[in-house]
Coordinates of C-alpha atoms in Angstrom, one line a residue:
Chain A
X1 CA 0.6 69.6 -130.7
X2 CA 1.3 71.0 -134.1
X3 CA 1.0 68.6 -137.0
X4 CA 3.9 68.2 -139.4
X5 CA 3.9 67.8 -143.2
X6 CA 6.0 65.0 -144.6
X7 CA 7.7 64.5 -148.0
X8 CA 7.6 68.1 -149.0
X9 CA 10.1 69.3 -151.5
X10 CA 10.0 72.9 -150.4
X11 CA 13.0 74.3 -148.4
X12 CA 10.6 75.8 -145.9
X13 CA 6.9 75.5 -145.8
X14 CA 4.5 77.1 -143.3
X15 CA 0.9 76.0 -143.6
X16 CA -1.6 78.2 -141.8
X17 CA 0.7 78.8 -138.8
X18 CA -0.4 80.8 -135.9
X19 CA 1.5 81.5 -132.7
X20 CA 0.7 83.3 -129.5
X21 CA 3.3 83.8 -126.8
X22 CA 2.2 82.4 -123.3
X23 CA 0.3 85.1 -121.5
X24 CA 0.0 87.4 -124.6
X25 CA -3.5 88.6 -125.5
X26 CA -2.8 88.8 -129.2
X27 CA -1.1 86.3 -131.5
X28 CA 2.4 87.1 -132.8
X29 CA 1.7 85.3 -136.1
X30 CA -1.8 84.7 -137.6
X31 CA -2.4 82.0 -140.2
X32 CA 0.9 82.3 -142.0
X33 CA 1.2 80.3 -145.2
X34 CA 4.6 80.5 -146.8
X35 CA 6.6 78.4 -149.2
X36 CA 10.3 78.9 -149.9
X37 CA 11.7 77.0 -152.8
X38 CA 15.2 75.4 -152.6
X39 CA 17.8 77.9 -153.7
X40 CA 15.5 80.9 -153.3
X41 CA 16.4 84.0 -151.4
X42 CA 13.4 85.3 -149.5
X43 CA 13.3 88.5 -147.6
X44 CA 10.8 88.9 -144.8
X45 CA 10.2 92.6 -144.2
X46 CA 8.2 94.0 -141.4
X47 CA 8.1 96.5 -138.5
X48 CA 9.5 95.8 -135.0
X49 CA 7.0 93.5 -133.3
X50 CA 5.6 92.2 -136.6
X51 CA 6.5 88.6 -135.9
X52 CA 9.7 88.3 -138.0
X53 CA 11.9 86.8 -135.3
X54 CA 9.0 84.6 -134.2
X55 CA 8.7 83.2 -137.7
X56 CA 12.4 82.5 -137.8
X57 CA 12.4 80.8 -134.4
X58 CA 9.6 78.5 -135.5
X59 CA 11.6 77.6 -138.6
X60 CA 14.6 76.9 -136.5
X61 CA 12.6 74.7 -134.1
X62 CA 13.2 77.0 -131.2
X63 CA 9.5 77.7 -130.6
X64 CA 6.9 75.0 -130.4
X65 CA 3.3 75.1 -129.5
X66 CA 2.2 76.8 -132.7
X67 CA -0.9 75.9 -134.6
X68 CA -0.6 74.8 -138.2
X69 CA 2.2 72.8 -139.9
X70 CA 5.8 73.6 -140.6
X71 CA 8.5 71.6 -142.5
X72 CA 12.1 72.6 -143.0
X73 CA 13.9 70.6 -145.7
X74 CA 11.0 68.1 -145.6
X75 CA 11.4 67.5 -141.9
X76 CA 10.0 69.0 -138.6
X77 CA 12.0 72.1 -137.7
X78 CA 13.7 70.7 -134.7
X79 CA 14.8 67.6 -136.6
X80 CA 16.1 69.8 -139.4
X81 CA 18.0 72.0 -137.0
X82 CA 19.5 69.0 -135.1
X83 CA 20.6 67.5 -138.4
X84 CA 22.2 70.8 -139.4
X85 CA 20.0 71.4 -142.4
X86 CA 19.3 74.9 -141.3
X87 CA 21.8 77.3 -139.8
X88 CA 21.3 80.9 -138.6
X89 CA 22.9 84.1 -137.7
X90 CA 20.9 85.7 -134.8
X91 CA 20.0 89.3 -134.6
X92 CA 21.9 90.0 -131.4
X93 CA 25.4 88.5 -130.9
X94 CA 25.6 87.6 -127.2
X95 CA 29.0 86.0 -127.5
X96 CA 31.4 86.3 -124.6
X97 CA 34.1 88.1 -126.6
X98 CA 36.8 87.8 -123.9
X99 CA 36.6 84.1 -124.4
X100 CA 40.1 82.8 -125.3
X101 CA 39.1 81.5 -128.7
X102 CA 40.5 82.3 -132.1
X103 CA 38.2 83.2 -135.1
X104 CA 38.9 79.7 -136.5
X105 CA 37.9 78.1 -133.2
X106 CA 34.6 80.0 -133.1
X107 CA 33.7 78.7 -136.6
X108 CA 35.0 75.2 -135.6
X109 CA 32.7 75.1 -132.6
X110 CA 29.7 74.9 -134.9
X111 CA 31.3 72.8 -137.6
X112 CA 32.3 70.0 -135.2
X113 CA 29.1 70.0 -133.1
X114 CA 27.8 66.8 -134.6
X115 CA 31.0 64.9 -134.5
X116 CA 31.3 62.0 -132.0
X117 CA 33.1 63.2 -128.8
X118 CA 35.6 60.5 -129.4
X119 CA 36.5 61.8 -132.8
X120 CA 39.0 64.5 -133.5
X121 CA 38.1 67.1 -136.0
X122 CA 38.4 65.3 -139.4
X123 CA 39.6 66.6 -142.7
X124 CA 36.1 67.3 -144.0
X125 CA 35.3 69.5 -141.0
X126 CA 38.6 71.4 -141.3
X127 CA 37.9 71.9 -145.0
X128 CA 34.4 73.2 -144.3
X129 CA 35.9 75.7 -141.8
X130 CA 38.6 76.8 -144.2
X131 CA 36.1 77.2 -147.1
X132 CA 33.7 79.2 -144.9
X133 CA 36.4 81.5 -143.7
X134 CA 37.6 82.0 -147.3
X135 CA 34.1 82.6 -148.6
X136 CA 33.4 85.4 -146.2
X137 CA 36.9 86.8 -146.6
X138 CA 38.3 86.4 -143.2
X139 CA 41.0 83.8 -143.8
X140 CA 43.7 86.3 -142.7
X141 CA 41.9 86.7 -139.4
X142 CA 41.6 83.0 -138.7
X143 CA 44.2 83.0 -135.8
X144 CA 43.1 86.3 -134.3
X145 CA 41.4 86.3 -130.9
X146 CA 37.7 86.6 -131.4
X147 CA 37.6 89.7 -129.2
X148 CA 40.2 91.5 -131.3
X149 CA 38.2 92.0 -134.5
X150 CA 35.8 94.7 -135.6
X151 CA 32.0 94.5 -135.6
X152 CA 31.8 94.0 -139.3
X153 CA 34.4 91.3 -139.2
X154 CA 32.6 89.6 -136.4
X155 CA 29.4 89.5 -138.5
X156 CA 31.4 87.8 -141.3
X157 CA 32.7 85.3 -138.8
X158 CA 29.2 84.5 -137.6
X159 CA 28.1 84.0 -141.2
X160 CA 31.1 81.7 -141.7
X161 CA 30.1 79.8 -138.5
X162 CA 26.7 79.2 -140.0
X163 CA 27.8 78.1 -143.5
X164 CA 30.6 75.9 -142.1
X165 CA 28.0 73.5 -140.9
X166 CA 27.0 72.8 -144.5
X167 CA 23.4 73.7 -144.2
X168 CA 20.8 73.7 -147.0
X169 CA 19.2 76.8 -145.6
X170 CA 20.7 79.9 -144.1
X171 CA 18.5 82.1 -141.9
X172 CA 19.6 85.7 -141.1
X173 CA 17.8 87.8 -138.5
X174 CA 18.3 91.5 -139.0
X175 CA 21.7 91.1 -140.5
X176 CA 22.4 94.8 -141.2
X177 CA 21.5 96.3 -137.9
X178 CA 24.1 98.9 -136.9
X179 CA 25.9 98.6 -140.3
X180 CA 26.5 101.7 -142.3
X181 CA 25.5 102.1 -146.0
X182 CA 28.9 101.0 -147.4
X183 CA 28.8 98.0 -145.0
X184 CA 25.3 97.1 -146.2
X185 CA 26.5 97.1 -149.8
X186 CA 29.4 94.9 -148.9
X187 CA 27.1 92.6 -147.0
X188 CA 24.8 92.3 -150.0
X189 CA 27.7 91.4 -152.2
X190 CA 28.9 88.8 -149.7
X191 CA 25.5 87.2 -149.5
X192 CA 25.3 87.1 -153.3
X193 CA 28.7 85.4 -153.5
X194 CA 27.6 82.8 -150.8
X195 CA 24.4 82.1 -152.7
X196 CA 26.2 81.6 -156.0
X197 CA 28.9 79.5 -154.5
X198 CA 26.8 77.2 -152.2
X199 CA 23.3 77.5 -153.8
X200 CA 21.8 77.9 -150.4
X201 CA 18.2 78.8 -149.7
X202 CA 18.5 82.1 -147.8
X203 CA 15.8 83.7 -145.7
X204 CA 16.5 87.1 -144.3
X205 CA 14.2 88.8 -141.9
X206 CA 14.6 92.5 -141.4
X207 CA 12.9 95.8 -140.8
X208 CA 15.5 97.4 -143.1
X209 CA 14.2 97.9 -146.7
X210 CA 17.7 98.3 -148.0
X211 CA 18.9 94.9 -146.6
X212 CA 16.0 93.1 -148.1
X213 CA 16.0 94.9 -151.5
X214 CA 19.6 94.3 -152.1
X215 CA 19.9 90.6 -151.5
X216 CA 16.5 88.8 -152.1
X217 CA 14.6 87.3 -155.0
X218 CA 11.3 87.7 -153.4
X219 CA 9.9 89.8 -150.5
X220 CA 7.2 89.0 -148.0
X221 CA 5.8 91.7 -145.8
X222 CA 4.9 90.5 -142.3
X223 CA 2.9 92.2 -139.7
X224 CA 1.3 89.3 -137.8
X225 CA -0.2 88.3 -141.2
X226 CA 1.8 87.8 -144.3
X227 CA 1.6 89.5 -147.7
X228 CA 3.7 88.5 -150.6
X229 CA 5.0 90.8 -153.3
X230 CA 6.8 90.0 -156.4
X231 CA 10.0 91.7 -155.8
X232 CA 12.7 90.8 -158.3
X233 CA 15.9 92.7 -158.5
X234 CA 15.5 96.3 -158.0
X235 CA 12.4 97.2 -156.0
X236 CA 12.4 100.9 -155.3
X237 CA 12.1 101.9 -151.7
X238 CA 9.5 104.4 -152.6
X239 CA 7.2 101.8 -153.9
X240 CA 7.9 99.5 -151.0
X241 CA 7.2 102.3 -148.6
X242 CA 3.7 102.6 -150.2
X243 CA 3.2 98.9 -149.9
X244 CA 4.2 99.1 -146.2
X245 CA 1.8 101.9 -145.5
X246 CA -0.9 99.9 -147.2
X247 CA -0.3 96.6 -145.6
X248 CA 0.9 97.4 -142.2
X249 CA -0.9 100.5 -141.2
X250 CA -3.9 98.6 -140.1
X251 CA -2.1 96.6 -137.5
X252 CA 0.7 99.0 -136.4
X253 CA -0.4 102.5 -137.4
X254 CA 1.7 104.6 -139.8
X255 CA 5.0 103.1 -140.7
X256 CA 7.8 105.4 -141.8
X257 CA 10.2 103.8 -144.3
X258 CA 13.1 106.0 -145.2
X259 CA 13.3 106.6 -148.9
X260 CA 16.7 106.1 -150.5
X261 CA 18.2 107.2 -153.7
X262 CA 17.9 105.2 -156.9
X263 CA 21.6 104.4 -156.7
X264 CA 21.0 102.5 -153.5
X265 CA 18.4 100.2 -155.0
X266 CA 18.3 100.5 -158.8
X267 CA 14.9 100.6 -160.5
X268 CA 12.2 98.1 -160.6
X269 CA 8.7 97.7 -159.3
X270 CA 6.8 95.9 -156.6
X271 CA 3.3 94.8 -157.1
X272 CA 1.2 94.5 -154.1
X273 CA -1.5 91.9 -153.9
X274 CA -4.0 93.0 -151.3
X275 CA -4.7 90.6 -148.5
X276 CA -3.4 87.5 -150.2
X277 CA -0.5 85.9 -151.8
X278 CA 1.2 86.0 -155.1
X279 CA 4.6 84.9 -156.1
Chain B
X1 CA 60.9 72.2 -92.3
X2 CA 57.7 71.3 -90.5
X3 CA 55.9 70.2 -93.6
X4 CA 58.3 67.3 -94.1
X5 CA 58.3 66.4 -90.4
X6 CA 54.5 66.3 -90.4
X7 CA 54.2 64.2 -93.6
X8 CA 56.9 61.7 -92.5
X9 CA 56.3 61.7 -88.7
X10 CA 54.2 59.3 -86.6
X11 CA 51.0 61.3 -87.3
X12 CA 51.5 61.4 -91.1
X13 CA 48.6 59.0 -91.7
X14 CA 46.3 61.8 -90.4
X15 CA 47.5 64.3 -93.0
X16 CA 48.2 62.3 -96.2
X17 CA 44.5 61.8 -97.1
X18 CA 44.1 65.6 -97.0
X19 CA 47.1 66.1 -99.3
X20 CA 46.0 63.3 -101.7
X21 CA 42.4 64.8 -101.8
X22 CA 43.8 68.3 -102.3
X23 CA 45.6 67.3 -105.5
X24 CA 42.3 66.0 -107.0
X25 CA 40.2 68.8 -105.7
X26 CA 42.6 71.5 -107.0
X27 CA 42.5 70.0 -110.5
X28 CA 38.8 69.5 -110.9
X29 CA 37.9 72.9 -109.3
X30 CA 40.5 74.7 -111.5
X31 CA 39.2 73.1 -114.7
X32 CA 35.7 74.1 -113.9
X33 CA 36.7 77.6 -112.7
X34 CA 37.6 78.6 -116.3
X35 CA 34.0 78.0 -117.5
X36 CA 32.6 79.5 -114.3
X37 CA 34.5 82.7 -114.6
X38 CA 33.9 83.0 -118.4
X39 CA 30.1 82.4 -117.8
X40 CA 30.2 85.0 -115.0
X41 CA 28.8 82.4 -112.6
X42 CA 31.2 83.1 -109.7
X43 CA 28.4 84.5 -107.4
X44 CA 26.3 81.5 -108.3
X45 CA 29.2 79.3 -107.3
X46 CA 29.3 81.1 -103.9
X47 CA 25.6 80.4 -103.5
X48 CA 26.0 76.7 -104.3
X49 CA 28.9 76.4 -101.8
X50 CA 26.7 77.9 -99.1
X51 CA 23.8 75.7 -100.1
X52 CA 26.0 72.8 -99.2
X53 CA 25.7 73.8 -95.6
X54 CA 21.9 73.5 -95.9
X55 CA 22.4 70.0 -97.4
X56 CA 24.6 69.1 -94.4
X57 CA 21.8 70.1 -92.1
X58 CA 19.3 67.9 -93.9
X59 CA 21.8 64.9 -93.9
X60 CA 22.4 65.5 -90.2
X61 CA 18.8 65.7 -89.2
X62 CA 18.1 62.5 -91.1
X63 CA 21.0 60.8 -89.4
X64 CA 22.6 59.7 -92.6
X65 CA 25.9 58.0 -93.0
X66 CA 28.8 59.9 -94.7
X67 CA 28.1 58.2 -98.1
X68 CA 24.3 58.9 -98.1
X69 CA 25.1 62.4 -96.7
X70 CA 27.4 63.1 -99.7
X71 CA 24.6 62.3 -102.1
X72 CA 22.0 64.4 -100.2
X73 CA 24.4 67.4 -100.1
X74 CA 25.2 67.1 -103.8
X75 CA 21.6 66.8 -104.8
X76 CA 20.6 69.7 -102.5
X77 CA 23.4 71.9 -104.1
X78 CA 22.2 71.1 -107.7
X79 CA 18.5 71.6 -106.8
X80 CA 19.4 75.0 -105.3
X81 CA 21.3 76.0 -108.4
X82 CA 18.3 74.9 -110.6
X83 CA 15.9 76.9 -108.3
X84 CA 18.0 80.0 -108.8
X85 CA 17.9 79.5 -112.5
X86 CA 14.2 79.0 -112.5
X87 CA 13.5 82.1 -110.4
X88 CA 15.7 84.2 -112.6
X89 CA 14.3 82.9 -115.9
X90 CA 10.7 83.6 -114.8
X91 CA 11.9 87.2 -114.0
X92 CA 10.4 86.9 -110.5
X93 CA 13.6 88.2 -109.0
X94 CA 17.0 89.3 -110.3
X95 CA 19.8 86.8 -110.4
X96 CA 21.8 88.3 -107.6
X97 CA 18.8 88.6 -105.4
X98 CA 17.9 84.9 -106.0
X99 CA 21.5 83.8 -105.2
X100 CA 21.6 86.0 -102.0
X101 CA 18.3 84.3 -101.0
X102 CA 19.8 80.9 -101.6
X103 CA 23.0 81.8 -99.8
X104 CA 21.4 83.0 -96.5
X105 CA 18.5 80.6 -96.7
X106 CA 20.7 77.6 -97.0
X107 CA 23.0 78.7 -94.2
X108 CA 20.0 79.4 -91.9
X109 CA 18.5 76.0 -92.8
X110 CA 21.7 74.2 -92.1
X111 CA 22.3 76.0 -88.8
X112 CA 18.7 75.3 -87.6
X113 CA 18.8 71.6 -88.5
X114 CA 22.2 71.0 -87.0
X115 CA 21.1 72.8 -83.8
X116 CA 18.0 70.6 -83.7
X117 CA 20.1 67.5 -84.3
X118 CA 22.7 68.3 -81.6
X119 CA 20.3 69.6 -78.9
X120 CA 17.1 67.6 -79.4
X121 CA 18.0 64.3 -81.1
X122 CA 21.7 63.6 -80.4
X123 CA 24.9 64.1 -82.3
X124 CA 26.1 62.3 -85.4
X125 CA 29.7 62.5 -86.7
X126 CA 28.6 64.8 -89.5
X127 CA 26.7 67.1 -87.1
X128 CA 29.4 67.1 -84.4
X129 CA 32.0 68.4 -86.9
X130 CA 29.9 71.1 -88.4
X131 CA 32.2 73.9 -87.4
X132 CA 35.1 72.4 -89.5
X133 CA 32.7 72.3 -92.5
X134 CA 32.6 76.1 -92.5
X135 CA 36.3 76.8 -92.9
X136 CA 37.7 73.3 -93.6
X137 CA 40.1 71.2 -91.7
X138 CA 42.9 68.8 -92.9
X139 CA 42.4 66.5 -90.1
X140 CA 38.8 65.7 -90.9
X141 CA 39.7 64.4 -94.4
X142 CA 39.6 60.6 -94.2
X143 CA 41.0 58.1 -96.8
X144 CA 37.5 57.5 -98.2
X145 CA 37.1 61.2 -98.7
X146 CA 40.4 61.3 -100.7
X147 CA 39.2 58.3 -102.7
X148 CA 35.8 60.1 -103.4
X149 CA 37.7 63.3 -104.4
X150 CA 39.6 61.3 -107.0
X151 CA 36.4 59.5 -108.2
X152 CA 34.7 62.8 -108.7
X153 CA 37.8 64.3 -110.4
X154 CA 37.7 61.4 -112.9
X155 CA 33.9 62.0 -113.5
X156 CA 34.5 65.8 -114.0
X157 CA 37.4 65.1 -116.4
X158 CA 35.5 62.5 -118.4
X159 CA 32.4 64.7 -118.8
X160 CA 34.4 67.8 -119.6
X161 CA 36.1 65.8 -122.3
X162 CA 33.0 64.1 -123.7
X163 CA 30.9 67.3 -123.7
X164 CA 33.8 69.7 -124.6
X165 CA 32.3 70.9 -127.9
X166 CA 28.7 71.7 -126.8
X167 CA 29.9 72.9 -123.4
X168 CA 32.3 75.4 -124.9
X169 CA 29.8 76.5 -127.6
X170 CA 27.2 77.1 -124.9
X171 CA 29.7 78.9 -122.7
X172 CA 30.8 81.1 -125.6
X173 CA 27.3 82.1 -126.8
X174 CA 24.3 80.2 -125.3
X175 CA 21.5 81.5 -127.7
X176 CA 23.6 80.7 -130.8
X177 CA 24.6 77.4 -129.4
X178 CA 20.9 76.5 -128.9
X179 CA 20.1 77.7 -132.5
X180 CA 22.8 75.3 -133.7
X181 CA 21.3 72.3 -131.8
X182 CA 23.1 72.4 -128.5
X183 CA 20.8 71.7 -125.5
X184 CA 21.6 74.9 -123.6
X185 CA 19.6 74.0 -120.5
X186 CA 21.4 70.6 -120.3
X187 CA 24.8 72.3 -120.6
X188 CA 24.0 74.7 -117.8
X189 CA 22.7 71.9 -115.6
X190 CA 25.9 69.9 -116.4
X191 CA 28.2 72.7 -115.4
X192 CA 26.3 73.4 -112.2
X193 CA 26.1 69.6 -111.3
X194 CA 29.9 69.2 -111.8
X195 CA 30.4 72.3 -109.7
X196 CA 28.2 71.0 -107.0
X197 CA 30.0 67.6 -106.9
X198 CA 33.4 69.4 -106.7
X199 CA 32.1 71.6 -103.9
X200 CA 30.9 68.7 -101.9
X201 CA 34.3 66.9 -102.1
X202 CA 36.0 70.2 -101.3
X203 CA 33.9 70.9 -98.2
X204 CA 36.0 69.1 -95.6
X205 CA 39.3 70.6 -96.9
X206 CA 38.4 74.2 -97.7
X207 CA 35.0 74.6 -95.9
X208 CA 31.8 75.8 -97.5
X209 CA 32.6 79.4 -96.9
X210 CA 35.9 79.3 -98.7
X211 CA 35.3 76.6 -101.4
X212 CA 34.2 79.2 -103.8
X213 CA 37.8 80.4 -104.1
X214 CA 38.8 77.1 -105.7
X215 CA 36.0 77.5 -108.3
X216 CA 36.9 81.1 -109.2
X217 CA 40.5 82.1 -108.5
X218 CA 42.5 79.6 -110.7
X219 CA 40.4 80.3 -113.8
X220 CA 40.5 84.1 -113.2
X221 CA 44.3 84.0 -112.9
X222 CA 44.8 81.8 -116.0
X223 CA 42.6 84.1 -118.1
X224 CA 44.9 87.0 -117.1
X225 CA 47.9 85.1 -118.5
X226 CA 46.8 83.6 -121.8
X227 CA 44.4 84.0 -124.7
X228 CA 44.6 80.5 -125.9
X229 CA 41.9 78.1 -124.6
X230 CA 44.1 75.0 -124.2
X231 CA 46.8 77.0 -122.4
X232 CA 44.2 78.7 -120.1
X233 CA 42.8 75.3 -119.0
X234 CA 46.3 73.9 -118.4
X235 CA 47.4 77.1 -116.6
X236 CA 44.3 77.1 -114.4
X237 CA 45.0 73.5 -113.3
X238 CA 48.7 74.2 -112.7
X239 CA 47.9 77.4 -110.7
X240 CA 45.2 75.6 -108.8
X241 CA 47.6 72.9 -107.7
X242 CA 50.3 75.5 -106.8
X243 CA 47.7 77.4 -104.7
X244 CA 46.2 74.5 -102.9
X245 CA 49.4 72.6 -102.2
X246 CA 51.2 75.9 -101.4
X247 CA 48.4 76.7 -99.0
X248 CA 48.8 73.4 -97.3
X249 CA 52.5 74.0 -96.8
X250 CA 51.8 77.4 -95.4
X251 CA 49.2 75.8 -93.1
X252 CA 51.7 73.1 -91.9
X253 CA 54.5 75.7 -91.4
X254 CA 52.4 78.2 -89.5
X255 CA 49.9 76.0 -87.7
X256 CA 47.1 78.0 -89.3
X257 CA 43.9 76.4 -90.7
X258 CA 44.2 74.9 -94.1
X259 CA 41.2 76.5 -95.8
X260 CA 42.2 80.2 -95.2
X261 CA 45.8 79.4 -96.1
X262 CA 44.7 77.9 -99.5
X263 CA 42.5 80.9 -100.3
X264 CA 45.4 83.2 -99.3
X265 CA 47.7 81.5 -101.7
X266 CA 45.2 81.4 -104.6
X267 CA 44.4 85.1 -104.0
X268 CA 48.2 85.9 -104.1
X269 CA 48.5 84.1 -107.4
X270 CA 45.6 86.0 -108.9
X271 CA 47.2 89.3 -107.7
X272 CA 50.4 88.3 -109.3
X273 CA 48.6 87.5 -112.5
X274 CA 47.0 90.9 -112.5
X275 CA 50.5 92.5 -112.2
X276 CA 51.9 90.5 -115.2
X277 CA 50.8 92.3 -118.4
X278 CA 48.0 90.6 -120.3
X279 CA 49.0 89.2 -123.7
X280 CA 48.2 91.7 -126.4
X281 CA 45.4 91.0 -128.9
X282 CA 47.6 89.9 -131.7
X283 CA 47.5 86.9 -133.9
X284 CA 47.5 83.5 -132.1
X285 CA 49.8 80.8 -133.2
X286 CA 48.6 78.8 -136.1
X287 CA 47.8 75.7 -134.0
X288 CA 45.1 77.6 -132.0
X289 CA 42.4 75.4 -133.4
X290 CA 43.9 72.1 -132.2
X291 CA 42.4 72.3 -128.7
X292 CA 38.9 71.8 -130.2
X293 CA 40.0 69.0 -132.5

């Protein structure tokens, strides 16, 4: 059984965490140590199969049996999730979109989960739903059937569903998959607005350099093992591509990262710290 | 009208338990049918109904009373549904193959055990009436069966109300519901258990072969007619009552078996719902959120 750390002020803390899926020969995560401060926006960048979703599932308390210690908002991950301290938007939306639910009801499903079954939705929960819908800009869609909105609108609704639960931490798994460049820019702005308004800790895992570069204060590269890079506003994809080649090639072979124009991700530099951490 | 004559005549006492049970059975099965259709569990429902026949065989070979037999059949149905889930989750076989295995396996088990009971040990009331369990019979529904149907209907209604939020979240998107703290496995087990209980109390009226119709057709028809969750549930229950009671009237008027008449009525309602245009994907009325309040 994994041991847990108590009375930790970090939003998320991983202490030497390793995880191997049952039946797998190789571990998905190897001795990961990670500390995310409250209010910080951390991007976890890595190739497919690099352990990003595994890391997120452990933080959400959806995977147990890991070695090492994990705390989320000072509590074991499962406790934090059940108390609504961490909310997420999963990589793949598996919603049954012909379900006869309105956009508002979908958001309400999450916001009212912890209410007693005897209680009707109270004013606070309704306010949370309204505020979340407004923050992601879908108030005008509130009474639309969930199956009658576009993919981009659905993504906003799923983010509203997460923030309507009033979490301290928002976790996003591959949030820009299938979204065009303009959509990614809008998504980055949206995330920035949410962060400013709610002061949430945000953790984004993605294989998409652009998604990470646009919306995070700090970047961690993950390919079974974790490497931190100072990545304030404006890391250039070219530099990040070099970092990736350097860090990931050993485990996954050559990694191709598409280089984008300077306009996509305005200037700045990333400093790689070989084999260890820096922040 | 033969229906009125039958229900007011000297033999009315034989038929009223079936009618009273039918009202409760229609309501509980219809409410569950919305979730079963939305979760695409119709074929699993078919498997569970047929598993009930295996449970009847076990109860018969053990010589159990009707009450104990009810428990055994219900437990057997739930365990069968769990076994299908476990086989599917471990990717040993596909879901439809697992359900087909359950379906034919349970029917075979039931047939063998009932045969052994009747030919080698001696008949019991449950074993002797096995043929009516296949397609249902009004006359086999006794007052205690009607009472049991209402008790189960109350249990189904209470649990659907108390667990409405996690159950709907799970039904809408199970992985996300789990990530938000809903016990997805428990919700699946709850729905399957309620379906199993509803099937067991429906067996005598509709028969194990036809009971699936009660768990699928009302919900499928209601979902054709509305995009509002509260309306869908209310419509499903109303259409379920119309189908089941209408089927009984047809049965009385034509002297045909009740089960097939009920299924025929429910199928006709679904066909009508298909003909009526589906509501367009516009804006729902502003009170759409109230159902979840």
